[in-house]
Every structure is written in C-alpha cells, then in structure tokens.
C-alpha cells in the first residue's frame, strides 16, 4: 500500500487508495499523483505558514470539462476535498497549497487552450492553464494589436487564476475582474453554468456584455469555493497609438498626503487612466540591491542608510509612476496638466520613465524583491484604503511601526486606483530561518489586527489567514457565504476553508 | 455540457484552433529548450534577477533538482509543466550555451 503524505480528512488509506484507483481509471496514471517526491513541488510556499497544516493528499490533472465532471463525481462519492488551481502560482498567498491539510489539488494547467480572440471587439476566451506569456505570444504571432494587463509574475501565471483572486496589474485594464466578461463554471454536482449571456444557447454576446439577465453571478465564483471555473472571457486593451510613462518623486515623507490627493484628482478626472504605483525607497532599492549590501545589523535597515543608498541611485522617499496613453496630441496637454499638478505639491516630474508592466512588456523583474533578504519568504499584506492622503499617511505610519517592531523593512507599493488605494506591502523574510519565519507570522498577525482596529480590511489574503480575515468581515457575511456554499456544494468537497468558507 | 447548438459551436472553434497551438506551454507542448528559456527561465536568469545560466558549470542533476523543487525565491516547476525529459534536455542545453552570450533581449 502507498505511503501517503497526507490523507483527506475522514478517509482511511485503503479508501483513499480505492478513490485514486478510480481517478486513475478516468485520467490515466500520469495525471494522478500521490507519491511524496512528485508532490513536493506543489508544496513550496512563500508565506510564513506551518507547512504541515497545508500538505495536499495528492494532485489530479484534468484536460477537459468532462474530466473535471468525472473528478467531481468521484470526490463527491468519497467526500474528498478538492482544491482547484489554474497555474498554481499564488505566490505570497499560499502558492499551490490548500487551505487545509489533506485536500486533493485539482491542477488545471493542462487545460490551456486559447479558445477565441476577437481582434475587433478586443475580447478573448481562455482556459485556466493559459498563461499571460502564452496569450502574449499568441497575439504577437498573429499581429493582433491588443495589449495584456498582467500581475508581477505575468509570464508564468494565469489570467483566469489571477482574475478569480481579483488580482491586479498596471495598465488602464489593471482591475482584472472589472475586465472579465463571462465564465464557464462546473458546479460541484457536475452541471455546467455559463454566466451572463453565456446561458443563452447559441449565444453571440457572451464576451461583450457581462450581466445577462437576473442576478449577476460572476462575483460569487471569485475568491470562493462554489465551483470550478473552466473558461473565462477577458477584455483586452487596444494597443494605444503612443504612451509616456511618468515618474514623480517626493523626497519627504510629509509629502505623501498631497501626492495621493493629487493623483486621485487626476484619476477621477480621467487625465490619468491607469493605476498610480507609489514605491517606497526600500521597495525601489530591493529590485536591484540586497539588504546585506547596505546593512548587516539586526532590525530594519536604519532610515539614514536607506536615504543615502536611495540618493546614490536617484531614488526618492516616494516614487510614483503612471502612464499617459494616446496620440502625441492627446499626451502633450495631459503631460502639461499632470506636471503642473504634481510640481505644485513639490513633486519632481520625470516624463521619460520606463516601466514594462504599464506598457505590455512581460517580465519577472518584480521577483527582485525576493533577493532583498533571500531565503524565499514573502507574504503580501494588502489592506484597502480610501484614496485619501490622510488615510495613506496613517496606513504608512502604522505599517512602518509594526514592521519595524518585528525587525522588517517597509517594502511597499501603494497602488492608487481612483477612489481606492491598495496598500500593497511585501513582508519579505528568510523562510529558511525558523525564528524569522515565526517572527514574520507574528508580524503579519499584528498587521491584520491593528489595521482592522482602524477600519481597514485586506482585499485578499494567504491560505493561513483566511478564517481570521473572514472573522473580521463579520458573521452575517460568513453566514451568507455558508448558505450559498451549502446550496451549491452540499457535500462540501470544493476547497473547504477558501476565503474562510467552510461547508 | 448541454445545449446541442452551443456545443457544436465549441467543437468548431476548438477544431479551428487545434491546428494552431498558440505556443502552448506545458509538458509535451514545448517546441524546444530555447522556447522554455524564452518563455520562463530567461525572465529571471537572463534578466539580472537570478544568476546567469548560459554555460553553467552546475551538473545537470543539480539544475534538475533545483528546477523541480525550487530554491529560495525560485518557484518549483512541476512535471505537468516540464516533463523529466524536457528538463533533462534543458539542463544540457543550458550547459552548452556560450557563457556570457546575450541571454534574453
Ligand atoms: C514578486 C511577486 C509579484 C506579484 N505581483 C502581483 C501583482 O502585481 N498582482 C497580483 O494580483 N498578484 C501578484 N502576485 C501574486 C500572485 O503570484 C499572482 O496573483 C498570481 O497570478 C496568482 O497565481 P495563478 O495565476 O497561478 O492563480 P492560481 O494559483 O492558479 O489561483 C489562485 C486561487 O484561485 C482559485 N482558483 C484558481 N483557479 C481556479 C478555478 N479554475 N476554479 C476555481 N477556483 C480557482 C484557487 O483558490 C487558487 O488558489 C505577485 C507575486 C509575487 C511573488
């Protein structure tokens, strides 16, 4: 009998063996994995969670909707919890690992067809395993003038997986869920729902009109465990005739509120149409320097050391970037407007900056932040704030104090998007050092707790904090989610614990 | 899937696109090692984010083990994405590339 690394809760090894036998009958032996050395790559995490709490019992790989239905039928029969992933690269949130021990990972990366691209309407329909790189190559091989908006790890991650997490990127299409249109979802009982206009037989409009008729359902399949999403419609941005990326730098911490207020105004007026990313000095430094090169003492790198290193590299205390898109005739007056507005609040404006993520150039440059301390540890702390200077300053002060108290640097890139600001903070730490991992865990805990006390919640969180964050969002919210869960997945086999939703 | 007409439409579309595998990027679909390098590894190892690998003296077994299981900030690459055979060829290919060559444009 196989020596399993973990068993689905409530199943004996013999029962699990029998279930795997049925799964092998459906998928063949290669696409059912339960041996330790083949499972290890699925277990590598960045977050400071205890590894043993998130060990999967195995992995199954589907290549079609019919196979997903077959897997669900077997899992329902044996009551095996199934954790769906697209490309399984949810770095800094749990990567591929399930929220609870013993779940079977459903790896959908082999369902990777680009089913449709409409060059005129700027839409695409993709399966879970399609990566941004694959879609990018597809468009450029065919000279289709559409741009992609992708997250930091774009080349190796999935538009579908990222959108289900309501992730973001840096062009005007940066809010990915806002630019998704139409889903195909396999429900726990095997029925296939196509949302919006997709429910109409012979539909013509699935990827162009989101809402269809009746309740708009797509939202309930994001950050949830109510179904397995097997297709997603995307809206793609027409390649603009031109663009100009602008860097605005602020030397004093005290300038942060004015910078944020100015940015919000320009975004609400639609002068700036993409997100405004504001990197702290350490965040900017971390992309090409290591912490050890600057400082080898304990605790966070002292401010004077950071300031000196930043000055040497042309980096300021706050470094804001955004892009103006359009024809030269459109860009020129907008550049004049933003220059005047930011200079009026003491910003230094450089209108010839380059940031590939704002202009459709895929890269993994953001992985540089993992070199800052080394050791592969990263937890994203992503509180939402009103895009108001006073809130941004309050959050920055709070984050800096808590991170510093636990010995960590303030690597942040608050991202402004009109009315809201996602205050993205990378808690990077050495995951090979057990003490430091524990410290990172405690730090994260305190960040969540204190931000909640000030009325700030996270937009997304790692697998080990899902229950706690759901608790902060309150009992009525949880009850409603549980009621939907019970209606759609009565055996509770889909991703128990995802977003704090349990059967 | 229900709905005869809808699924016929799908079949047609799928048939149309099967002829054009859009640079598909999982095990068994890579064109060659250079394709894997360009789409994946080169984004870090050819771009100054992680150590250069062209002409690496690392033994193939080390390259394979690190790629499979990840190391520090480097993610793990599962068999469904890169087969054992593809990974072995990639390790050999990396060793054969001229060291210091322009790794990624
Ligand atoms: C350096 C760095 C930079 C990053 N930058 C960004 C960034 O700019 N923006 C951003 O959003 N993220 C960012 N991330 C976080 C993360 O890596 C990305 O969000 C990534 O896109 C998520 O992984 P994925 O696309 O493989 O999704 P997956 O891991 O496949 O999916 C994510 C989750 O969605 C659910 N899910 C996935 N597929 C399905 C399905 N078919 N049906 C039902 N449920 C499903 C599962 O719960 C799964 O855990 C960054 C990470 C790092 C390390």
XYZ file of C-alpha atoms and ligand atoms in Angstrom:
661
model
C 0.000 0.000 0.000
C 1.214 3.532 -0.859
C 2.648 5.557 1.992
C 0.589 8.758 1.679
C 1.986 12.141 2.754
C -1.467 13.164 3.958
C -4.957 11.721 3.804
C -8.220 13.505 3.087
C -9.911 14.043 6.460
C -12.089 11.117 7.463
C -10.704 8.711 4.839
C -8.630 5.629 5.577
C -5.576 4.880 3.457
C -7.465 1.983 1.876
C -10.420 4.170 0.937
C -8.125 6.840 -0.496
C -6.268 4.162 -2.462
C -9.584 2.996 -3.923
C -10.565 6.557 -4.855
C -7.192 7.110 -6.531
C -7.747 3.887 -8.460
C -10.994 5.302 -9.829
C -9.283 8.606 -10.635
C -6.535 6.709 -12.495
C -9.246 4.896 -14.429
C -10.565 8.283 -15.511
C -7.308 10.179 -16.116
C -4.591 7.551 -16.569
C -1.731 7.024 -14.140
C 0.392 10.049 -15.097
C -2.253 12.580 -14.169
C -2.873 11.264 -10.664
C -0.048 11.983 -8.255
C 0.258 10.885 -4.642
C 3.926 9.989 -4.152
C 5.999 12.257 -1.951
C 8.692 13.380 -4.376
C 6.165 14.294 -7.077
C 4.068 16.211 -4.557
C 6.966 18.203 -3.141
C 6.983 20.830 -5.944
C 3.335 21.545 -5.168
C 4.175 22.221 -1.524
C 6.705 25.025 -1.913
C 5.249 28.108 -0.261
C 6.463 31.622 0.408
C 4.117 32.564 3.262
C 5.147 32.031 6.899
C 2.549 29.292 7.440
C 3.314 25.937 9.037
C 3.962 23.580 6.104
C 2.364 20.554 7.770
C -1.021 22.314 8.031
C -1.244 22.620 4.235
C 0.071 19.301 2.903
C -2.068 18.063 -0.017
C -3.038 14.414 -0.203
C -2.350 14.346 -3.931
C -2.823 16.042 -7.273
C -5.153 15.290 -10.162
C -4.830 16.943 -13.566
C -7.828 17.448 -15.808
C -7.607 18.129 -19.514
C -11.293 18.758 -20.246
C -14.594 19.804 -18.727
C -15.757 16.191 -18.939
C -12.775 15.117 -16.861
C -13.477 17.851 -14.291
C -17.025 16.496 -14.032
C -15.717 12.955 -13.601
C -13.291 14.038 -10.866
C -16.064 15.871 -9.032
C -18.297 12.790 -9.180
C -15.585 10.627 -7.611
C -14.743 13.227 -4.976
C -18.406 13.581 -4.072
C -18.711 9.842 -3.667
C -15.668 9.547 -1.414
C -16.078 13.001 0.218
C -12.610 14.056 -0.893
C -11.954 17.814 -0.649
C -10.656 19.200 -3.932
C -8.535 22.388 -4.206
C -8.729 23.803 -7.761
C -5.776 25.754 -9.148
C -5.161 27.176 -12.595
C -1.381 27.620 -12.809
C -0.997 27.322 -9.020
C 1.316 30.300 -8.680
C -0.456 32.237 -5.991
C 2.904 33.408 -4.658
C 2.810 35.174 -1.322
C -0.723 33.863 -0.704
C -0.077 30.109 -0.470
C 1.156 29.221 -3.996
C -0.488 25.828 -4.822
C -1.143 24.667 -1.300
C -4.656 24.052 0.002
C -6.165 25.949 2.925
C -6.371 22.752 4.979
C -4.372 19.538 5.151
C -5.316 16.548 3.025
C -7.106 18.266 0.138
C -6.538 16.901 -3.331
C -5.162 19.582 -5.658
C -7.002 19.880 -8.973
C -4.265 21.154 -11.299
C -5.858 22.719 -14.382
C -2.676 23.907 -16.094
C -3.115 21.315 -18.842
C -6.423 22.892 -19.854
C -4.617 25.641 -21.702
C -6.410 26.460 -24.894
C -6.948 29.985 -26.116
C -10.418 29.358 -27.476
C -11.182 32.635 -29.119
C -9.691 36.070 -29.678
C -11.808 38.751 -31.287
C -9.398 41.367 -32.583
C -12.154 43.873 -33.361
C -14.015 43.721 -30.084
C -10.885 43.194 -28.002
C -12.059 40.031 -26.261
C -10.602 36.619 -25.546
C -11.871 33.367 -24.111
C -9.307 31.273 -22.256
C -8.981 28.149 -20.187
C -7.382 28.055 -16.702
C -3.923 26.888 -17.769
C -3.310 29.635 -20.332
C -0.518 31.936 -19.140
C -0.123 35.614 -19.933
C 3.036 34.661 -21.844
C 1.091 32.206 -23.974
C -1.589 34.778 -24.731
C 1.045 37.438 -25.402
C 2.828 35.127 -27.858
C -0.479 34.256 -29.492
C -1.290 37.925 -30.107
C 2.162 38.882 -31.326
C 2.497 35.842 -33.609
C -0.716 36.975 -35.305
C -0.025 40.717 -35.207
C -3.195 41.343 -33.240
C -2.876 44.857 -31.796
C -4.241 44.112 -28.335
C -2.422 44.579 -25.027
C -2.475 42.481 -21.919
C -2.604 43.611 -18.341
C -0.755 41.252 -16.033
C 0.429 40.865 -12.441
C 4.111 40.851 -11.447
C 4.678 37.162 -12.242
C 2.833 37.535 -15.595
C 4.885 35.194 -17.790
C 4.196 32.156 -15.621
C 0.702 32.781 -14.233
C -2.854 32.533 -15.434
C -5.258 35.337 -16.394
C -8.080 33.105 -15.178
C -6.418 32.240 -11.834
C -5.407 35.830 -11.219
C -8.854 37.177 -12.063
C -10.515 34.688 -9.710
C -8.375 36.197 -6.954
C -9.419 39.683 -8.166
C -5.755 40.446 -8.755
C -4.380 43.489 -10.466
C -1.897 44.954 -12.913
C -0.724 48.359 -14.000
C -2.426 49.447 -17.248
C -5.890 51.025 -17.571
C -7.204 47.406 -17.509
C -5.487 46.811 -14.174
C -8.593 45.741 -12.247
C -8.792 42.259 -13.710
C -12.224 41.277 -12.520
C -13.617 44.546 -13.893
C -12.241 43.495 -17.289
C -13.515 39.911 -17.242
C -16.692 39.031 -19.109
C -18.377 35.658 -18.895
C -17.408 32.471 -17.104
C -17.971 28.781 -17.544
C -18.257 27.091 -14.167
C -18.545 23.402 -13.372
C -20.651 23.136 -10.228
C -19.949 20.539 -7.572
C -22.761 18.317 -8.887
C -21.273 18.400 -12.392
C -23.698 20.833 -14.008
C -22.092 23.458 -16.221
C -23.125 27.080 -15.770
C -22.212 29.734 -18.292
C -22.697 33.116 -16.704
C -24.167 36.271 -18.222
C -25.097 35.982 -21.900
C -23.372 32.583 -21.993
C -26.503 30.911 -20.645
C -28.299 31.508 -23.934
C -27.915 28.640 -26.410
C -26.012 29.786 -29.474
C -25.052 32.991 -27.673
C -23.489 35.803 -29.679
C -22.634 38.152 -26.820
C -21.003 36.138 -24.014
C -17.740 38.092 -24.042
C -19.211 41.550 -24.625
C -21.980 42.021 -22.048
C -21.349 40.921 -18.501
C -24.656 40.997 -16.752
C -27.034 38.844 -18.803
C -30.402 38.624 -17.090
C -31.241 38.264 -13.429
C -28.670 38.305 -10.639
C -25.114 38.937 -11.802
C -23.410 35.762 -10.617
C -19.770 36.031 -11.648
C -18.669 37.641 -8.408
C -19.639 34.645 -6.298
C -17.157 32.482 -8.189
C -14.217 34.745 -7.311
C -12.264 34.250 -4.081
C -14.676 31.433 -3.322
C -15.246 27.700 -3.404
C -18.591 27.496 -5.172
C -17.465 25.960 -8.464
C -14.581 25.097 -10.769
C -14.130 27.802 -13.386
C -13.158 26.255 -16.715
C -13.408 29.235 -19.074
C -13.143 32.976 -18.657
C -13.810 35.836 -21.043
C -11.332 38.721 -20.961
C -11.413 42.228 -22.287
C -8.133 43.286 -23.843
C -6.965 46.853 -24.341
C -6.472 48.091 -27.916
C -2.776 48.903 -28.290
C -2.608 52.677 -27.867
C -1.000 54.793 -30.580
C 1.543 56.055 -28.077
C 2.409 56.207 -24.404
C 4.596 58.059 -21.989
C 5.434 56.774 -18.519
C 5.980 59.439 -15.898
C 7.913 59.197 -12.633
C 7.074 61.693 -9.904
C 9.359 61.750 -6.891
C 8.794 63.118 -3.436
C 11.723 63.481 -1.064
C 9.857 63.970 2.206
C 7.548 61.533 3.940
C 5.319 64.513 4.760
C 4.545 64.941 1.039
C 2.694 61.618 0.834
C -0.821 63.014 1.525
C -0.538 65.717 -1.130
C 0.837 63.210 -3.634
C -2.092 60.853 -3.065
C -4.722 63.600 -3.176
C -3.298 64.958 -6.410
C -3.179 61.526 -8.000
C -6.765 60.752 -7.017
C -7.981 64.008 -8.524
C -6.200 63.349 -11.801
C -7.548 59.796 -11.931
C -11.131 60.810 -11.191
C -10.842 63.417 -13.940
C -9.578 60.626 -16.246
C -6.404 62.546 -17.038
C -4.545 59.528 -15.656
C -6.251 56.298 -16.715
C -4.038 53.616 -15.217
C -3.123 52.888 -11.614
C -0.550 55.045 -9.902
C 2.068 52.915 -8.205
C 3.984 54.545 -5.356
C 7.126 52.650 -4.425
C 8.848 53.315 -1.121
C 12.609 53.806 -1.279
C 13.241 50.282 0.027
C 10.827 48.781 -2.482
C 12.639 50.552 -5.317
C 16.069 49.611 -3.946
C 15.069 45.970 -3.466
C 14.715 45.452 -7.198
C 18.464 45.762 -7.730
C 20.160 45.700 -4.316
C 20.202 43.270 -1.429
C 19.711 44.227 2.167
C 23.103 42.753 3.065
C 24.818 45.140 0.654
C 23.502 48.069 2.684
C 23.388 46.856 6.247
C 24.269 43.775 8.256
C 22.800 44.685 11.651
C 19.579 43.388 13.176
C 16.194 45.019 12.738
C 15.018 47.134 9.825
C 17.638 48.963 7.792
C 18.076 52.364 9.533
C 16.483 55.278 7.687
C 19.743 57.221 7.138
C 21.258 54.147 5.452
C 18.243 53.829 3.165
C 18.231 57.537 2.396
C 21.914 57.504 1.439
C 21.563 54.432 -0.792
C 18.442 55.877 -2.382
C 20.123 59.211 -3.100
C 23.043 57.433 -4.776
C 20.632 55.663 -7.132
C 18.305 58.566 -7.893
C 15.524 57.138 -5.725
C 13.315 59.316 -3.512
C 11.286 58.608 -0.360
C 8.173 58.081 -2.521
C 8.412 57.189 -6.205
C 5.149 57.364 -8.118
C 4.733 56.084 -11.665
C 1.846 56.187 -14.131
C 1.469 56.303 -17.894
C -0.290 58.633 -20.295
C -1.698 56.735 -23.279
C -2.870 58.086 -26.630
C -1.704 60.026 -29.637
C 1.075 62.602 -29.212
C -1.644 65.266 -29.498
C -3.509 63.710 -26.562
C -0.464 63.057 -24.435
C 1.043 66.567 -24.670
C -1.740 68.503 -22.914
C -2.201 65.742 -20.323
C 1.501 65.800 -19.565
C 1.284 69.544 -19.049
C -1.665 69.100 -16.662
C -0.016 66.375 -14.546
C 3.330 68.176 -14.475
C 1.748 71.348 -13.197
C -0.356 69.484 -10.638
C 2.496 67.450 -9.159
C 5.025 70.269 -9.239
C 2.544 72.410 -7.332
C 2.801 69.953 -4.418
C 6.585 69.661 -4.585
C 6.958 66.596 -6.811
C 9.865 66.190 -9.223
C 8.478 65.096 -12.576
C 10.447 62.898 -14.969
C 8.339 62.313 -18.105
C 10.666 59.734 -19.679
C 10.490 56.786 -17.360
C 10.123 53.150 -18.338
C 8.029 50.527 -16.572
C 7.307 47.480 -18.719
C 4.286 46.468 -16.652
C 2.469 49.632 -17.780
C 3.216 49.094 -21.469
C 2.598 45.417 -22.222
C 6.144 44.132 -21.668
C 6.157 40.874 -19.748
C 8.927 40.319 -17.246
C 9.652 38.797 -13.871
C 11.598 41.833 -12.685
C 9.378 42.095 -9.605
C 10.927 38.850 -8.328
C 13.902 41.042 -7.433
C 12.169 41.800 -4.125
C 12.790 38.183 -3.107
C 16.527 38.886 -3.242
C 16.273 41.659 -0.633
C 16.748 39.305 2.316
C 16.941 35.982 0.461
C 15.518 32.719 1.720
C 12.314 32.796 -0.325
C 9.869 34.151 2.265
C 7.110 36.532 1.182
C 3.630 37.340 2.454
C 1.588 40.020 0.724
C -0.196 42.295 3.168
C -2.746 44.170 1.090
C -5.071 46.475 3.022
C -7.572 48.636 1.180
C -7.797 52.332 1.969
C -9.720 55.283 0.620
C -7.509 57.103 -1.890
C -7.139 59.989 0.513
C -3.845 61.470 1.624
C -4.712 61.336 5.314
C -5.584 57.617 5.162
C -2.493 56.789 3.142
C -0.276 58.575 5.651
C -1.997 56.864 8.574
C -1.533 53.445 6.996
C 2.092 54.136 6.095
C 2.876 55.162 9.670
C 1.100 52.155 11.113
C 2.765 49.689 8.738
C 6.217 51.155 9.244
C 5.860 50.937 13.030
C 4.594 47.353 13.118
C 7.056 46.035 10.528
C 9.914 47.826 12.277
C 8.958 46.446 15.688
C 9.326 42.930 14.268
C 12.576 43.782 12.508
C 11.268 44.054 8.930
C 11.618 46.732 6.276
C 8.720 48.673 4.780
C 8.701 47.348 1.206
C 5.519 48.897 -0.085
C 3.919 49.894 -3.344
C 0.605 51.561 -2.514
C -1.403 51.410 -5.712
C -3.929 54.153 -6.353
C -6.924 53.452 -8.477
C -9.338 56.374 -8.415
C -11.271 56.141 -5.191
C -9.361 53.324 -3.577
C -5.813 52.578 -2.719
C -4.451 49.051 -2.312
C -1.593 49.490 0.095
C 0.488 46.546 -1.147
C 3.202 45.606 1.291
C 5.685 42.784 0.729
C 6.627 41.210 4.026
C 9.844 39.558 2.894
C 11.782 37.334 5.255
C 14.157 34.386 5.289
C 11.965 31.288 5.198
C 14.951 29.016 5.878
C 15.302 30.549 9.342
C 12.635 29.095 11.646
C 12.789 32.020 14.087
C 12.476 34.594 11.361
C 9.540 32.702 9.866
C 7.775 32.799 13.244
C 8.553 36.463 13.569
C 7.083 37.121 10.123
C 3.978 35.229 11.141
C 3.546 37.287 14.315
C 4.182 40.488 12.394
C 1.517 39.607 9.824
C -0.917 38.807 12.604
C -0.353 42.185 14.229
C -0.669 43.998 10.907
C -4.039 42.372 10.208
C -5.258 43.019 13.724
C -4.215 46.662 14.070
C -5.322 47.641 10.579
C -8.734 46.116 11.333
C -8.940 48.168 14.525
C -8.554 51.262 12.353
C -11.298 50.072 9.980
C -9.012 48.778 7.231
C -9.531 45.309 5.749
C -7.467 43.294 3.278
C -8.646 42.683 -0.297
C -7.137 39.188 -0.365
C -5.093 37.034 1.971
C -2.973 33.901 2.204
C -4.374 30.456 2.949
C -3.387 30.510 6.620
C -5.241 33.758 7.408
C -8.462 33.137 5.527
C -10.504 32.192 8.575
C -9.215 35.116 10.573
C -9.912 37.622 7.831
C -13.392 36.181 7.261
C -13.940 36.675 11.003
C -13.064 40.354 10.650
C -15.592 40.737 7.828
C -18.258 39.576 10.287
C -20.778 36.851 10.982
C -23.586 37.883 8.607
C -21.152 37.958 5.706
C -19.940 34.499 6.728
C -23.458 33.119 7.151
C -24.492 34.239 3.672
C -21.403 32.659 2.156
C -22.039 29.429 4.052
C -25.666 29.355 2.858
C -24.527 29.666 -0.763
C -21.909 27.004 -0.124
C -24.471 24.589 1.246
C -26.798 25.193 -1.671
C -24.175 24.694 -4.366
C -21.869 22.140 -2.768
C -23.845 20.206 -0.155
C -21.064 17.665 0.423
C -18.580 20.481 0.913
C -15.960 18.971 -1.365
C -14.769 22.146 -3.097
C -11.834 23.888 -1.416
C -13.057 23.929 2.184
C -11.594 26.908 4.007
C -11.120 29.079 0.890
C -11.815 32.673 1.999
C -12.885 31.264 5.354
C -15.871 29.487 3.782
C -16.406 26.023 5.218
C -19.171 23.525 4.489
C -22.335 20.139 -21.422
C -25.885 20.639 -22.521
C -27.310 22.557 -25.462
C -26.597 20.943 -28.806
C -26.047 24.093 -30.787
C -23.785 25.704 -28.226
C -21.568 22.675 -28.001
C -21.418 22.348 -31.809
C -20.166 25.910 -31.938
C -17.496 24.991 -29.420
C -16.455 21.941 -31.352
C -15.986 24.035 -34.463
C -13.972 26.687 -32.691
C -11.839 24.144 -30.941
C -11.206 22.278 -34.167
C -10.178 25.540 -35.804
C -7.710 26.390 -33.099
C -6.244 22.933 -32.560
C -4.460 23.453 -35.857
C -2.682 26.459 -34.359
C -1.284 25.505 -30.964
C -0.615 29.016 -29.674
C 2.872 28.484 -28.364
C 1.366 26.172 -25.748
C 3.458 25.992 -22.648
C 3.033 22.805 -20.618
C 4.820 19.447 -20.626
C 4.768 17.847 -24.060
C 3.921 21.105 -25.826
C 7.226 22.993 -25.691
C 8.925 23.421 -29.043
C 12.447 23.059 -27.647
C 14.705 24.195 -24.793
C 15.100 27.660 -26.297
C 11.326 28.084 -26.135
C 11.295 27.157 -22.428
C 14.164 29.556 -21.804
C 12.462 32.434 -23.588
C 9.047 31.920 -22.007
C 10.132 31.058 -18.470
C 13.722 30.830 -17.159
C 15.156 33.743 -19.123
C 12.781 36.198 -17.456
C 14.917 35.859 -14.306
C 18.166 34.106 -15.257
C 18.651 36.148 -18.412
C 17.492 39.431 -16.924
C 19.656 40.041 -13.888
C 17.037 38.863 -11.379
C 18.711 35.485 -10.792
C 22.148 34.140 -11.648
C 23.007 33.697 -15.347
C 22.841 30.093 -16.530
C 24.333 30.008 -20.026
C 27.391 27.786 -19.947
C 26.747 26.978 -16.295
C 29.163 24.519 -14.695
C 26.316 23.195 -12.479
C 25.868 19.466 -13.057
C 22.596 18.597 -14.828
C 21.363 16.753 -11.747
C 21.631 19.936 -9.676
C 19.814 22.015 -12.292
C 17.077 19.398 -12.466
C 16.645 19.126 -8.690
C 16.533 22.910 -8.188
C 14.101 23.455 -11.051
C 11.820 20.697 -9.859
C 11.661 21.720 -6.201
C 12.528 25.422 -6.340
C 15.113 27.116 -4.178
C 14.633 30.204 -2.021
C 12.803 32.740 -4.211
C 12.806 30.454 -7.224
C 9.473 28.690 -7.778
C 9.165 24.918 -8.247
C 8.295 23.582 -11.701
C 6.030 20.542 -11.613
C 6.109 17.608 -14.040
C 2.855 18.773 -15.625
C 4.663 21.901 -16.762
C 8.072 20.411 -17.618
C 8.451 16.674 -18.126
C 11.529 14.859 -16.832
C 12.743 14.536 -20.391
C 12.224 18.222 -21.202
C 14.001 19.191 -18.006
C 16.977 16.922 -18.720
C 17.332 18.375 -22.206
C 17.021 21.906 -20.843
C 19.779 21.289 -18.271
C 22.082 20.009 -21.008
C 21.164 22.863 -23.349
C 21.981 25.467 -20.671
C 25.423 23.962 -20.173
C 26.053 24.073 -23.921
C 25.163 27.762 -24.406
C 28.142 30.130 -24.727
C 28.716 31.744 -21.336
C 28.105 35.475 -21.248
C 26.120 35.475 -24.509
C 23.218 37.895 -24.712
C 20.790 35.800 -22.661
C 17.480 37.494 -23.319
C 16.601 40.511 -25.360
C 7.070 39.156 -6.909
C 5.586 38.944 -6.991
C 4.773 39.901 -7.575
C 3.383 39.728 -7.630
N 2.637 40.692 -8.236
C 1.294 40.560 -8.307
C 0.505 41.564 -8.931
O 1.028 42.542 -9.463
N -0.847 41.408 -8.941
C -1.443 40.310 -8.424
O -2.659 40.186 -8.498
N -0.727 39.333 -7.847
C 0.633 39.415 -7.775
N 1.370 38.407 -7.186
C 0.667 37.275 -6.547
C 0.389 36.018 -7.429
O 1.588 35.385 -7.803
C -0.490 36.296 -8.648
O -1.707 36.874 -8.230
C -0.820 35.054 -9.495
O -1.462 35.470 -10.685
C -1.713 34.017 -8.815
O -1.389 32.749 -9.293
P -2.137 31.993 -10.505
O -2.440 32.994 -11.553
O -1.296 30.832 -10.841
O -3.505 31.560 -9.861
P -3.804 30.168 -9.116
O -2.782 29.971 -8.067
O -3.981 29.088 -10.091
O -5.207 30.501 -8.492
C -5.366 31.318 -7.373
C -6.500 30.779 -6.495
O -7.739 30.927 -7.176
C -8.547 29.755 -7.002
N -8.696 29.120 -8.317
C -7.747 29.085 -9.291
N -8.223 28.508 -10.381
C -9.490 28.149 -10.122
C -10.516 27.557 -10.900
N -10.295 27.229 -12.180
N -11.721 27.351 -10.334
C -11.943 27.725 -9.052
N -11.015 28.305 -8.267
C -9.806 28.528 -8.800
C -7.829 28.882 -6.010
O -8.288 29.188 -4.719
C -6.383 29.305 -6.170
O -5.628 29.110 -5.002
C 2.778 38.562 -7.086
C 3.603 37.592 -6.503
C 4.997 37.778 -6.449
C 5.875 36.747 -5.821
